[in-house]
Structure formats: C-alpha cells, structure tokens
Amino acid sequence: MSDRTLSRKMIPATKKRSQALDVWKRLRKSNSAIAGLILIFIFLCLAVFAPLIADYENDALKMNIIERLQSPGADHWFGTDEMGRDIFARIVYGTRISLFVGVISVSIALTLGGTLGAIAGYYGGKIDNIIMRTLDVLLAIPTILLAITIVAALGASILNLMIAVGISNIPGFARVVRAAVLSIKDQEFIEAARAIGSRDHTIILKHVLPNSMAPIIVFATLKVASAIMATASLSFIGLGIQPPTPEWGSMLAGGRAYIRDNMYIVLYPGLAIVLTVLSLNLIGDGLRDALDPKLK
Amino acid sequence: MKGTVLKVENLAVRYVTEDGIVQAVNGIDISVEKGSTLGLVGETGAGKTTTALSVLRLIPDPPGEVVSGKIELDGKALMELPESKMEKIRGGLVSMIFQDPMTALNPVLKVGDQIAEAIKIHQQLSQDKALQKAREMLEMVGIPGARMNEYPHQFSGGMKQRVVIAIALSCSPKLLIADEPTTALDVTIQAQVLELMKELKEKMDMAMIMITHDLGVVAEVCDNVAIMYAGRIVEQGTLEEIFNNTKHPYTEGLFLSIPNIDDRKAELKPIRGLMSDPFNLPPGCSFCDRCDYAMDKCATEKPEKVHFSPDHFVECHLYPDNKEFQLKGGKG
Amino acid sequence: MKDKEVLLQVRNLKKYFDTPKGKLHAVDDITFDLRKGKTLGLVGESGCGKSTTGRVILRLLEATDGEIIYNGKNIRELSPKEMRALRKEIQIIFQDPFSSLDPRMTVSEIIEEPIKLNKLIRDRKKRFERVLELMDLVGLSRRLMNTYPHELDGGRRQRIGIARALALDTKFIVCDEPVSALDVSIQAQILNLLKELQKKLGLTYIFITHDLSVVNHFSDDIAVMYLGKLIEKASAEELFSNPVHPYTKALLSAIPRPTLEKTGEKIILKGEISSPINPEDNCRFANRCPYARDVCRQSEPPLRESGENHFVACHLF
Ligand SMILES: Nc1ncnc2c1ncn2[C@@H]1O[C@H](COP(=O)(O)OP(=O)(O)OP(=O)(O)O)[C@@H](O)[C@H]1O
Ligand SMILES: Nc1ncnc2c1ncn2[C@@H]1O[C@H](COP(=O)(O)OP(=O)(O)O)[C@@H](O)[C@H]1O
Ligand code: SF4
Ligand code: SF4
Ligand SMILES: [Mg+2]
Ligand SMILES: [Mg+2]
C-alpha cells in the first residue's frame, strides 16, 4: 500500500504543501459540492445585487390590491401574493434577511455551544456534569418556546431574533461537539501534543476540533434550515421580522391560507429555503470529505 | 504419516479494489498431513489470512476473487461444493480461530450458550444435551464448568481465547486453522494457550495450520513450516530443515531480525526496506529489492522451486546452479 | 551507582484510578533510579501499570503520591510554566503508530509542531531545515515530508514519532512499546535506530515492553512489574542469568524461543491474574505462584536487596 502512494509523491519535495490549497483541490473534485457552491453564490449575488434586480419600495413592500394573487407570468415572474406584492422581488430581498439570520444564528449557536461542548468533552468530570446538566434543562424546553421567551424578554428586532434562535440552539451544538470531542480526546496524538508542551486551548483548537469536524459540519448545515424556519415561526407570531419586511419564512407562513388555489405563493419561498439548505448540505458534505486527508 | 487432510494446489487470490488489484496470494501449494501442524509464517500482508480464508471459502467477494486453485479437504474438492454444503464443512470438518479473542465472542450471550449453539449447527442434539457437551468442552479447555453461565466480559483475554478454542473444537474438526491465536495474549497466558492447543491436538488427532509471525511459537508447536512472502511460499520444509538448514535469504533475514534472548550483545541485522507493494509486484523475485544476495536475473525472472528433500524447497535463484550455496548470515 | 550519574529518581510512586468498583491500583509504590545515558527496561504483562508509570513520570497523568526527581527537581512540584520548559527535555514515543499521529497533519507539520510551539527556531526557513535534518536523522526520506501518516506504513510512522520526540532538546525519552505493533523485520530496524540515536545524542530511555527478548537486547537495567508492583529489579545480565522472583522465572521460561535446542522446562502458570481493584495486603502473585505459602496471603513482601544491585519482592528471599 505504502509504496504505491509513495510513488505518486515521488516529486522531490522542497516546499511544504499548503493545507488550504489541498482542501480546495479535494473539494473541487466533488461535483455536488461545486453545485452547492454555485447555488449559494447565486443566492449571495441576489442578496448583494437585489436593488439592481427589483425595486424594494414598489415591488416588494407596497400593497397593490388590484394585482393580488396573480399567477406567475411576464409581469410577475413568480406571481403576486395576497397583498399584490411581487413574489420574485420579495424572494430576492428575502435572501438578504433569511440567509443572514440563518447563518448568523447558527454561528452564534456553534461558537457558544461548540465552546461549551468542547470544554465539557475535553475536561470531563465535574465540569462536564455542570455544563451538560445545565444545557439539559435548556434542552428540555422546546427550541421554539425557548426562542419565544428570549425574544419576548429582549424585545422584537432582527438582532434579538438571531440571538434568540442562536441561544436556543446551543444545547444541540454542545451535544454534537462534545460527542465528537470525546471520540478524539483519548487518542494518543492528543497526549503527544501535551507531551511537547501544548496548552489545553491549543490542543482543542489545533488537534481536537479539526479531527471532529465531520459531524459538526453536517449538523450546522442542517441547523441553518431550521434556523430559517424558526425565524419564520417567530415572525408569524409577531416576534421576529415585522411585516411587511420580506423574509422567506414569513412569506411561507403568510401564504398558508392560499395554498389550495394559489400554490405558487408558498411554492417559491419554500423552494428558496429548500435550495439554500440543499446547497449548504452539499457544501457541508463536500467540505467534510475535503477536510479529511484520508479521502482522496 | 497417515494420509493427507488438506491439499491446496496453485491457489491464487486477488482483491479488486478501486485503487487497483491486490495480488494477495499468487499460486501456492500446501499439504497438511493427518495429525501434523503446519506453521504459516510471514509479515503483515504476506497473504496468510487470505490463504486460510480460501480454505474455508470465506474470501469476501467482492472485492476478493479466487483466480485459480484446487482445494481438497479430507478427499472432498471444496471449490466445486455448493455454499450449502460448505456451511456444513465449516466448523465441522475444518474450524478456524481468529486473532482477536475479544471480538470473536458475542458479548450478550453466555459463553455456555455460545458453545452449545456451535454444537447444534453440526449435530442433532437437544438443547440440554448440547449444553452438557458445551460444559465438557469448557472443562476440556481448563475452565470450570460452573462458569458456563457467565458472559464474555467476565473472562480474561486468555480465558476468552480458550472459549474460542472450545467452540472451534466442539465438533471435532479434522483440521484446525489458527490465525495468530496468541498474538493478543501475554507471554505467560500465551504459554498456557499453546500448551493447551498442543495437548488437544494430540488428544483429538487433528491437523493444524498455525498462522503466526513468531518463529518462537513455530519452534514450539509446528512440525512443518511454510515461509510466506508477498503471496508466495518462498521456503517450506520440516521444522528442523527450516531452522537448521535455512536456505532462503528472507527466512534468514527473519531469524537475524529477532533479538536473541540468550545473547544480549548480539547485533540485530534487520531486513532493509519494506515488503513490495502488492498492487505492483516486481516481475522477478518479490524479495529482490531487499535481498542482500540479489543477482541480475532476480529482477527479471521468477525463481523456480528447488528441492533439497521431498519436503524442503525454496524459490530462489541462488540454488538451481549451485545447490551447495551457503547463506552467510551464520544461520543454516 | 554513583549519585551524580543518576538522571531520574522515582520514589514510592503511586497512581490510583477511581473506578465504579473502587480504587484501581495501577501503580502501587514503586521506586527506582535511572542512570544518565542508560536504558531501564520496564516489563510486565498487559495491565500491570507500565504505561501508567511512564505517563505519570512525564506528568501526562497526575500521580496519586510519591516523588519523581529529575535532575534534582521534583517534577510533581513544578509550576505549569516550569513544566512546559521541562517538556523540551523529556519526551515519549508511543506504541500505536496509527493513533499517535494527528491524521490531519503532514509529516513535516508533525515534526515541526514542537519546534514552533516552543519557539525554538523562529525563522521559518531555518525551522524547515531543522525538520529535514530530523527526517534524515531518523531515516525518513525527505520526499515524504508532504505525505499524511495514513499513507505510510507502521515503521515509517514510528520514525515520525521518533523524529517528533527528538525535535526539542531531548535528553530523556519514555519509549512505550515502540516496536510492539511492528513486524519483526521492521522491529529490528527501529530498535537499531533507537540504539544508534542513544549513542549519538546521549539519550536516556525508559523502555516499556512486554517482549522480554527485546528488553534484554535493549536495556542496561530491567524492572519487572506485576499488578502495579515492582517485583524484581537488576541489571539485564543479572536478571536473565539469575532470575529470583517466581514470576520472573515463569516469565522467562514462557518465552517461545526460535531455536530447536530446548533449554529447561517451561513453567506453565495456573490460575488467573487477580484484580487490581482494592487489592488486599498480600503478595499479588500468590494465586498463581507455585511456591505460595500462608505468609504470602497475609502480608505483602517488601522490595529487598537479594544480591548486589539485585532487588526482589518475595517472601522466599
Ligand atoms: N478485503 C480486502 N480488500 C482489499 N485488500 C485486501 C483485503 N484483505 C486483504 N487484502 C490484502 O491482501 C494482502 C494479504 O492480506 P492478508 O490479510 O492475508 O495478510 P496477512 O499475512 O494475514 O497479514 P496480517 O498479519 O496483517 O494479518 C494484503 O496486501 C492486504 O492488504
Ligand atoms: N484512565 C484510566 N482509568 C482507569 N483505569 C486505567 C486508566 N488507565 C489505565 N488504567 C488501568 O491501569 C492498569 C495499568 O494500565 P497500563 O499502565 O495501561 O498497563 P500496561 O501499559 O502495562 O499495559 C490497568 O488495569 C488499566 O486498566
Ligand atoms: S531469487 Fe534472488 S532476490 Fe530473490 S531471494 Fe533469491 S537471491 Fe534474493
Ligand atoms: S511472596 Fe509468596 S506468593 Fe509471592 S512470589 Fe514470593 S513465594 Fe510466591
Ligand atoms: Mg492476518
Ligand atoms: Mg501499555
């Protein structure tokens, strides 16, 4: 086995190879990851160039009862909603908020939950017990209820919404990260790192986390979707994005009543969410494999 | 000698993987006489386990493929048998013990039940009778029958390996294949288990293939030895011939790599390099790039068998022309 | 043994683990000295506490009790900062060449890590040269610097581990079964390398193994452990020519020898190893010992000098 792999790398090495470049090279080989990247890139473009694509005031916000519930056509590519607003325009502007809320709230949950989980898993014992039991209490409360409570306490705003969704996801992330850390921390290379004088935080950041990436990445991409949905639910009960600000989740929620005759009202925002989640998942899967040097 | 139990001819097995074809076993002949023990020696990846699994027709397919070979066990040609017949033969005529006693037992079943289950596969016995027999087997391997209601985790490594042996022997096989049965055990426990295996082999008049990389174990239990390298048997002979009249450079290298316990000052002379890549075996002798005696033709021509006695042969270019050639390493 | 030659003194070292069933005495009151530039072999069956001893000495595990005096300083009393400084001198090589290297780092990154971490060489280019030097030293071809451990065989991986251990100002290495996972032909290569390095760099080793032929070949002094206890200690020559403890005798006789001339009877031990959890005050070998008497089940034999520099813990002596 070894000699075969060796011969592939016979080129006399005088330079160190760059890890980031390696990861990119491996990622590039995965068609699905590239598809995901392209999709996300399109969404990002929509978000950035929204003003060039649609008129915020007139198309996305202004009610226009005459044109309500129009089917998709040349004037309104995706049709209009119950208030006569252009669904395409709303989706384009919604990208800004939904992507932002989804990614930021997951980042909050990942950072805080991840840190707690890593500490609990790495140190174990009492520290583990205290952290995990406390989080268990949080976990016992349904995520959405928890988020409602937090927004209600902080006041409704986009920022508070992200904080609420983020915090309510902390226990989930802590669990996943802790489990991943537990499976790594007893391996001998961790001990080897300690033997050369690494401090705990270096060990966690440099050795433990990179080796426990796979489940964390998969979990995070899934959670972006549920964060977008949670945002929608909160918006629906008036605690999130205030109408008429366009946001995919609330578009979906608002169109519920018309689903029978005007399916497209929910179809397009739904599709936008599904595509975002799908592309994030594809990227996540690709990244997970690309980060693992064992998979060529 | 009382006749041949196992006869393998020209066995070749390969594994077809995404990365290429692994030539695991490349045309080997083995025969095991009734009541005798053949030691199959070689380093990791030499093809020992693959050979053993072929005899049981247990090569995972895919990726494994038996390319050629005739296997005759107790007069039956195994390659032609349907799978249903093979199931009867495994554990009946021939049994196998695997390297790791920790994973060979089911952790949620009592050891007595596990032995009884193995017995019932091959013999029409009632549960009571099977349990009775299981108890006898357990006592035979030196574990008090009263402990048959315990679970594997309550046993030590050596005891677990003894249970595995009890299961393997429960149907009085004609041939026992033991794949590194003591590698995972400690020296004193290893001594117990080897002693037990020798004793049971005598008692049951069974033939054995002992797969190992430890020449010390070979010296203790084997009658004949086959040295395997990169899927070939490069030297085979009686214990005495292999140890005292070593002919193949690889065999010699193995002996010189082992620290001599009775002479602590003796220098180790390791074999340089690594075993050839099984994806890409050289056209000539596979040992060529590690061999101190290599000649030009070693790189291009496969060496043929050279016999020194009916039992003793080597595959090496050193001999056909000059049978008197002596290896220089002080061995043989 | 002159005192000034002594690099490491271990005094009454204990390490107990808390388990649901009680205190597990992994290392129970062991004492030994290690001379500079020499090798102490630590042998015994699995679970007898060899690795734990090694780890406690390096403070990868905190000892329960006892003193570890390295170069006159008690390691157990060092502050975290002092300990990090000392880690430049004391290192470990692990048994499993597969799990002891971070699978996500390349060979050169693994060897470079200790140098970078301890800010030994700040200049990137020079640091890189040092990595290449170390690779030459342990016989790793330079072209392998960008490969990942999983692409290499056990022997080469073990060389990476050795290079990593040598990257700092290493003076003392705990070798925890460095060749147990390797094939004999590769095992001999690594043993020779370790010996050569010892000569070249004046290293001091604790060499942990369960293979007595390896330890005999490799060590100057040997300590035999049984269930957390040090039961016999002598120079390698003395221990092999004149073993005293019944367990050591059984151990030596049980080694399968790769030769046809059979020397002496094998002592086959009966009985099972007793539990290391809450052991009673007795000889821990008593239930397997062919010479056990009443006194053996009533009190623990202390380690006593039975000959010059030959220590043994058995009531018979
Ligand atoms: N399922 C498989 N798929 C692909 N290759 C395989 C498979 N099983 C074995 N091989 C390859 O076949 C060759 C011989 O393997 P085998 O397991 O028989 O060696 P061995 O001598 O028993 O080694 P060990 O001492 O490690 O058990 C090796 O190169 C191995 O990598
Ligand atoms: N972290 C741990 N927790 C509990 N028990 C342990 C731990 N590490 C080792 N032990 C126990 O300590 C004893 C000695 O272990 P170890 O030093 O690893 O043995 P060896 O290296 O001789 O095989 C064993 O009984 C082992 O199960
Ligand atoms: S055939 Fe040539 S290379 Fe092969 S073992 Fe004999 S002398 Fe060495
Ligand atoms: S003290 Fe007693 S039981 Fe222990 S080794 Fe000596 S004779 Fe045997
Ligand atoms: Mg095998
Ligand atoms: Mg150990």
PDB file of C-alpha atoms in Angstrom, chain B residues 213-216 252-271 331, chain C residues 179-180 182-192 195 207 209-219 240 255-259:
ATOM      1  CA  HIS B 213       4.795 -14.238  12.690  1.00  0.00           C
ATOM      2  CA  ASP B 214       6.582 -15.519  15.789  1.00  0.00           C
ATOM      3  CA  LEU B 215       9.310 -18.052  14.991  1.00  0.00           C
ATOM      4  CA  GLY B 216       9.411 -18.893  18.683  1.00  0.00           C
ATOM      5  CA  GLU B 252      17.478 -15.976   7.146  1.00  0.00           C
ATOM      6  CA  GLY B 253      16.570 -12.293   7.447  1.00  0.00           C
ATOM      7  CA  LEU B 254      13.671 -13.174   9.723  1.00  0.00           C
ATOM      8  CA  PHE B 255      15.946 -15.122  12.046  1.00  0.00           C
ATOM      9  CA  LEU B 256      18.519 -12.346  12.166  1.00  0.00           C
ATOM     10  CA  SER B 257      15.869  -9.750  12.986  1.00  0.00           C
ATOM     11  CA  ILE B 258      14.845 -11.376  16.231  1.00  0.00           C
ATOM     12  CA  PRO B 259      16.718 -10.317  19.339  1.00  0.00           C
ATOM     13  CA  ASN B 260      18.432 -13.348  20.793  1.00  0.00           C
ATOM     14  CA  ILE B 261      17.263 -13.698  24.345  1.00  0.00           C
ATOM     15  CA  ASP B 262      20.243 -15.758  25.369  1.00  0.00           C
ATOM     16  CA  ASP B 263      22.819 -13.398  23.899  1.00  0.00           C
ATOM     17  CA  ARG B 264      22.013  -9.797  24.652  1.00  0.00           C
ATOM     18  CA  LYS B 265      25.067  -8.401  22.901  1.00  0.00           C
ATOM     19  CA  ALA B 266      24.175  -9.986  19.556  1.00  0.00           C
ATOM     20  CA  GLU B 267      23.588  -7.363  16.932  1.00  0.00           C
ATOM     21  CA  LEU B 268      20.262  -7.190  15.094  1.00  0.00           C
ATOM     22  CA  LYS B 269      20.540  -7.374  11.345  1.00  0.00           C
ATOM     23  CA  PRO B 270      17.212  -6.135  10.079  1.00  0.00           C
ATOM     24  CA  ILE B 271      15.998  -6.797   6.571  1.00  0.00           C
ATOM     25  CA  LYS B 331      22.243 -19.291  10.117  1.00  0.00           C
TER      26      LYS B 331
ATOM     27  CA  VAL C 179       8.014  -1.768  18.357  1.00  0.00           C
ATOM     28  CA  SER C 180       5.148  -3.947  19.568  1.00  0.00           C
ATOM     29  CA  LEU C 182       5.541  -3.709  14.021  1.00  0.00           C
ATOM     30  CA  ASP C 183       6.602  -6.772  12.073  1.00  0.00           C
ATOM     31  CA  VAL C 184       9.847  -8.410  13.181  1.00  0.00           C
ATOM     32  CA  SER C 185      11.864  -7.231  10.222  1.00  0.00           C
ATOM     33  CA  ILE C 186      10.733  -3.632  10.773  1.00  0.00           C
ATOM     34  CA  GLN C 187      11.009  -4.008  14.542  1.00  0.00           C
ATOM     35  CA  ALA C 188      14.722  -4.683  14.197  1.00  0.00           C
ATOM     36  CA  GLN C 189      15.158  -1.565  12.062  1.00  0.00           C
ATOM     37  CA  ILE C 190      13.535   0.638  14.682  1.00  0.00           C
ATOM     38  CA  LEU C 191      15.409  -0.960  17.592  1.00  0.00           C
ATOM     39  CA  ASN C 192      18.698  -0.350  15.835  1.00  0.00           C
ATOM     40  CA  LYS C 195      20.140   2.417  19.881  1.00  0.00           C
ATOM     41  CA  PHE C 207      11.908   1.250  27.541  1.00  0.00           C
ATOM     42  CA  THR C 209       7.683  -3.596  26.598  1.00  0.00           C
ATOM     43  CA  HIS C 210       6.097  -6.945  27.192  1.00  0.00           C
ATOM     44  CA  ASP C 211       8.622  -8.679  24.955  1.00  0.00           C
ATOM     45  CA  LEU C 212      11.454  -9.996  27.055  1.00  0.00           C
ATOM     46  CA  SER C 213      13.818 -10.727  24.213  1.00  0.00           C
ATOM     47  CA  VAL C 214      13.513  -7.137  23.070  1.00  0.00           C
ATOM     48  CA  VAL C 215      14.072  -5.755  26.539  1.00  0.00           C
ATOM     49  CA  ASN C 216      17.084  -7.943  27.114  1.00  0.00           C
ATOM     50  CA  HIS C 217      18.624  -6.816  23.890  1.00  0.00           C
ATOM     51  CA  PHE C 218      17.926  -3.190  24.593  1.00  0.00           C
ATOM     52  CA  SER C 219      18.270  -2.407  28.294  1.00  0.00           C
ATOM     53  CA  PHE C 240      18.377 -13.016  32.768  1.00  0.00           C
ATOM     54  CA  ILE C 255       9.116 -17.042  26.068  1.00  0.00           C
ATOM     55  CA  PRO C 256       8.841 -19.095  22.909  1.00  0.00           C
ATOM     56  CA  ARG C 257      12.434 -19.351  21.674  1.00  0.00           C
ATOM     57  CA  PRO C 258      13.127 -19.511  17.978  1.00  0.00           C
ATOM     58  CA  THR C 259      15.514 -22.422  18.270  1.00  0.00           C
TER      59      THR C 259
END
